[in-house]
CSV table of C-alpha atoms and ligand atoms in Angstrom, one decimal:
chain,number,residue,atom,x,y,z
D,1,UNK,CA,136.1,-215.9,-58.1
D,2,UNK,CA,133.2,-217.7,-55.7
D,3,UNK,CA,129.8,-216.6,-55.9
D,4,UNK,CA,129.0,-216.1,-51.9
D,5,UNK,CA,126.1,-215.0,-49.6
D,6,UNK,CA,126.3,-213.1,-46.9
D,7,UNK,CA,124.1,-211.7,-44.3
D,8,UNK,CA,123.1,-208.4,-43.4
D,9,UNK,CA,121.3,-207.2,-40.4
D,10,UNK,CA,120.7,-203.7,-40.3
D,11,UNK,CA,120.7,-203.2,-36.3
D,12,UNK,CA,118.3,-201.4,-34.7
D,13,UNK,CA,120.3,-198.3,-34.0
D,14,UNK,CA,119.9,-197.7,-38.0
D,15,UNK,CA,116.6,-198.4,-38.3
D,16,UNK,CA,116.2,-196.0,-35.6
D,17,UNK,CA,118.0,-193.5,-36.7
D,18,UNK,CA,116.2,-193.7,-40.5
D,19,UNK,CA,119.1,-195.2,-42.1
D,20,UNK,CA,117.7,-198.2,-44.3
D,21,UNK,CA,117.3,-196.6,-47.3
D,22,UNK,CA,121.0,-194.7,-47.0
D,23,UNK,CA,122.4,-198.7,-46.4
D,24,UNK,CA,121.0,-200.2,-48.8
D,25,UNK,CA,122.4,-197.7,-50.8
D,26,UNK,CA,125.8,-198.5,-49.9
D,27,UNK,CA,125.0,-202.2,-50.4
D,28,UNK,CA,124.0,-201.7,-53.8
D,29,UNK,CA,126.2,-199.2,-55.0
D,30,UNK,CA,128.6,-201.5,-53.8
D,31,UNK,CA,127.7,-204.0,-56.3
D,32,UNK,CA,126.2,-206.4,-54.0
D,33,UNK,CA,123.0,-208.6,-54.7
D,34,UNK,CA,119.9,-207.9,-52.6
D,35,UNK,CA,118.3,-211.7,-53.0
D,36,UNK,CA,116.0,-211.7,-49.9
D,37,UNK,CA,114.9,-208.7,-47.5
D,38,UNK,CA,112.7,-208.3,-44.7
D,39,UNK,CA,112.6,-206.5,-41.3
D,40,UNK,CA,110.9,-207.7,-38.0
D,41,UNK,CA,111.6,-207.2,-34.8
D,42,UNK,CA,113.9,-210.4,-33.7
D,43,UNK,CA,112.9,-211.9,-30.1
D,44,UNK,CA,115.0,-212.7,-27.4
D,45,UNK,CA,115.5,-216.3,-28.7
D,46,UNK,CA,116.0,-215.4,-31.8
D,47,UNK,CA,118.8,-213.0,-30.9
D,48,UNK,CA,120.1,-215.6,-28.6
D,49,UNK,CA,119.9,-218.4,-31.2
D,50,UNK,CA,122.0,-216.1,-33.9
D,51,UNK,CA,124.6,-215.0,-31.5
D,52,UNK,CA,125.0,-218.5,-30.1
D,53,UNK,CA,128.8,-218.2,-30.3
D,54,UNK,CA,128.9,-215.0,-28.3
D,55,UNK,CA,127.1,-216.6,-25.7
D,56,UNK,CA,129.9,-216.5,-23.1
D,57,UNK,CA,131.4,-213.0,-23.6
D,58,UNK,CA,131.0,-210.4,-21.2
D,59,UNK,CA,128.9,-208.3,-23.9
D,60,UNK,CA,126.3,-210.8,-24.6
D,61,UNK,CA,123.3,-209.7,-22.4
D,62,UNK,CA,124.2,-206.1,-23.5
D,63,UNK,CA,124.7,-207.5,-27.3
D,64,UNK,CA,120.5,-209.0,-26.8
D,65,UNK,CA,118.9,-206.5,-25.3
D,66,UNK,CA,120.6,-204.2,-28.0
D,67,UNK,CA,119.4,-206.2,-31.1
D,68,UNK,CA,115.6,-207.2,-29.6
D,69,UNK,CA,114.4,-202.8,-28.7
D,70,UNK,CA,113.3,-202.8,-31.9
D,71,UNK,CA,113.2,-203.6,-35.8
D,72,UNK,CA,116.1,-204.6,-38.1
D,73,UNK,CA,116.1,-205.6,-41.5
D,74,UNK,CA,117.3,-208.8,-42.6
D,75,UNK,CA,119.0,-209.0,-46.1
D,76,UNK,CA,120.9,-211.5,-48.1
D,77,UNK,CA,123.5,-210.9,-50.1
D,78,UNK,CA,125.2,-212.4,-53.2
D,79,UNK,CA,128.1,-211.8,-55.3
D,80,UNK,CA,131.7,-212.4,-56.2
D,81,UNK,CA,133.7,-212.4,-52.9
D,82,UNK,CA,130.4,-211.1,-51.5
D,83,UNK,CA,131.7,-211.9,-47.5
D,84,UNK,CA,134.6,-210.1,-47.8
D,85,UNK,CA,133.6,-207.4,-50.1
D,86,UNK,CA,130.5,-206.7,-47.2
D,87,UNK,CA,132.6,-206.4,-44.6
D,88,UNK,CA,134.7,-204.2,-46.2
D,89,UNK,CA,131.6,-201.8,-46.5
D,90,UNK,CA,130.8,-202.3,-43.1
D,91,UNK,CA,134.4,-201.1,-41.8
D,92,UNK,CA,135.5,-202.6,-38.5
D,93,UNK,CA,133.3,-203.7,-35.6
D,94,UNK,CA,134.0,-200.3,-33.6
D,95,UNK,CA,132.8,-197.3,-35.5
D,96,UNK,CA,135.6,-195.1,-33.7
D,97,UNK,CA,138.4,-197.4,-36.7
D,98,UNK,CA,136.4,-197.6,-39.3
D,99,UNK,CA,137.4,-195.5,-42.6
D,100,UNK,CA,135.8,-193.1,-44.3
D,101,UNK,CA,133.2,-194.5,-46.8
D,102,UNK,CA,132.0,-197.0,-44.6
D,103,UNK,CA,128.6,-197.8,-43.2
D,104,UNK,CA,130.0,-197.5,-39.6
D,105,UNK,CA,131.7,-194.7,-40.1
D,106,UNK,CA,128.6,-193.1,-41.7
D,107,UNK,CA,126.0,-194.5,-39.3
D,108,UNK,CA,128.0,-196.6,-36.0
D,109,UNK,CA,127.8,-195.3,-32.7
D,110,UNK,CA,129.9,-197.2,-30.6
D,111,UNK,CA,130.9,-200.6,-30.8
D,112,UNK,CA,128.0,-201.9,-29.1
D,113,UNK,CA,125.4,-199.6,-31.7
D,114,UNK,CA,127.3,-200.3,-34.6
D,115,UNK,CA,124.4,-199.9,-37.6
D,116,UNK,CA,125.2,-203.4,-39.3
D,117,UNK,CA,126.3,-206.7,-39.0
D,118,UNK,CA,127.3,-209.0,-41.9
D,119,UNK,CA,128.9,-212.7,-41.3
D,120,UNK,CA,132.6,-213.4,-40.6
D,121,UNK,CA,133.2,-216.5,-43.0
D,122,UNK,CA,131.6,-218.0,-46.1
D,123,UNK,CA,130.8,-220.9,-44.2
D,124,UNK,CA,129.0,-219.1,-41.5
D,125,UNK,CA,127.2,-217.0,-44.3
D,126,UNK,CA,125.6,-220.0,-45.0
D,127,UNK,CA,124.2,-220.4,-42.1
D,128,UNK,CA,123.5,-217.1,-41.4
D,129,UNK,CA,121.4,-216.7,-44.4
D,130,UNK,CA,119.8,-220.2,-43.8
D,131,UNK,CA,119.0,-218.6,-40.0
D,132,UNK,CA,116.4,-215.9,-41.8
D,133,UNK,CA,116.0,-217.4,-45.4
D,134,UNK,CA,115.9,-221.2,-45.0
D,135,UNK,CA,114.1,-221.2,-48.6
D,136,UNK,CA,117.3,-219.6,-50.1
D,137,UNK,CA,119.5,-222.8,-48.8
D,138,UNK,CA,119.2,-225.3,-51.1
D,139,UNK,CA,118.9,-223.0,-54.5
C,1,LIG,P1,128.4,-208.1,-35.0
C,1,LIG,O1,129.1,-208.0,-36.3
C,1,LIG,O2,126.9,-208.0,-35.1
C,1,LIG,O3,128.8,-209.4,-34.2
C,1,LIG,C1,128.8,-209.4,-32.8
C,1,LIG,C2,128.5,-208.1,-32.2
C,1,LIG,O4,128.9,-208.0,-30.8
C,1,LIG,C3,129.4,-207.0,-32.9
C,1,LIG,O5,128.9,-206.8,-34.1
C,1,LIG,C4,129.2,-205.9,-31.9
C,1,LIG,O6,128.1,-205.1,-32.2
C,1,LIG,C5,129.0,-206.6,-30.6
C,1,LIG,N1,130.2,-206.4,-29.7
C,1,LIG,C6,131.5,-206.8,-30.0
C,1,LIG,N2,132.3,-206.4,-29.0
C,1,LIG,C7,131.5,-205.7,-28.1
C,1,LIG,C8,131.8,-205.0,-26.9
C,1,LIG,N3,133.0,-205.0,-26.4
C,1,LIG,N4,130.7,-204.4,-26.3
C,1,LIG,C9,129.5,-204.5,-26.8
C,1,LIG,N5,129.2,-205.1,-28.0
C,1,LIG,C10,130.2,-205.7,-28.6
């Protein structure tokens, strides 16, 4: 199986709601690597930048102003299947269908506060982690 990195975001809902520690919990009892961590408070073109692709939806103003009120923590991830096995953790996008055991069910709100994010491919975990870790790119 692939080595694979992944990237975390843990949203500002979570950091809110004093939810790090319980997270990153889940992240390592889940068997995932923690190879780089930090948390800032992402501007508005920062959380443009990152969710380029979601640019035209109807959520995308709502999606910024969300992800810049205050502090997240950046983390990437490594492991076997690492992708998939995160967003397994993280149970689907709207907390209301996620399963018991995962972070959204734990700690979502809504679709729109939903505690994490982690990226959707292996290729765009690349890029994700390049996004907040550029130094982690090339090793
Ligand atoms: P995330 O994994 O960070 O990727 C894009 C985010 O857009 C997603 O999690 C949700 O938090 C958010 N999102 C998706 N659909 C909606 C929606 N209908 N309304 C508000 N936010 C949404």
């Amino acid at each position: 199986m692939a080595v694979e990195r992944t990237l975390s975001i843990i949203k500002p809902d979570a950091v809110e709601q004093n939810n790090i520690g319980n997270i990153l919990a889940m992240i390592q009892g889940a068997g995932l690597e923690i190879i780089g961590m930090r948390m800032l408070q992402l501007s508005r073109a920062q959380a443009e930048g990152f969710y380029e692709v979601h640019r035209d939806r109807p959520f995308f103003g709502e999606l910024v102003e969300f992800m810049t009120r205050g502090p997240v923590v950046v983390a990437a991830l490594e492991g076997d299947n690492a992708v998939a096995r995160y967003r397994t953790l993280m149970g689907a996008t709207d907390p209301a269908e996620a399963t018991e055991g995962t972070i959204r069910k734990a700690y979502g709100t809504d679709i729109g506060e939903n505690a994490c994010h982690g990226s959707d491919s292996v290729e765009n975990g690349k890029i994700e982690v390049g996004y907040f870790f550029p130094e982690y790119v090339l090793r």
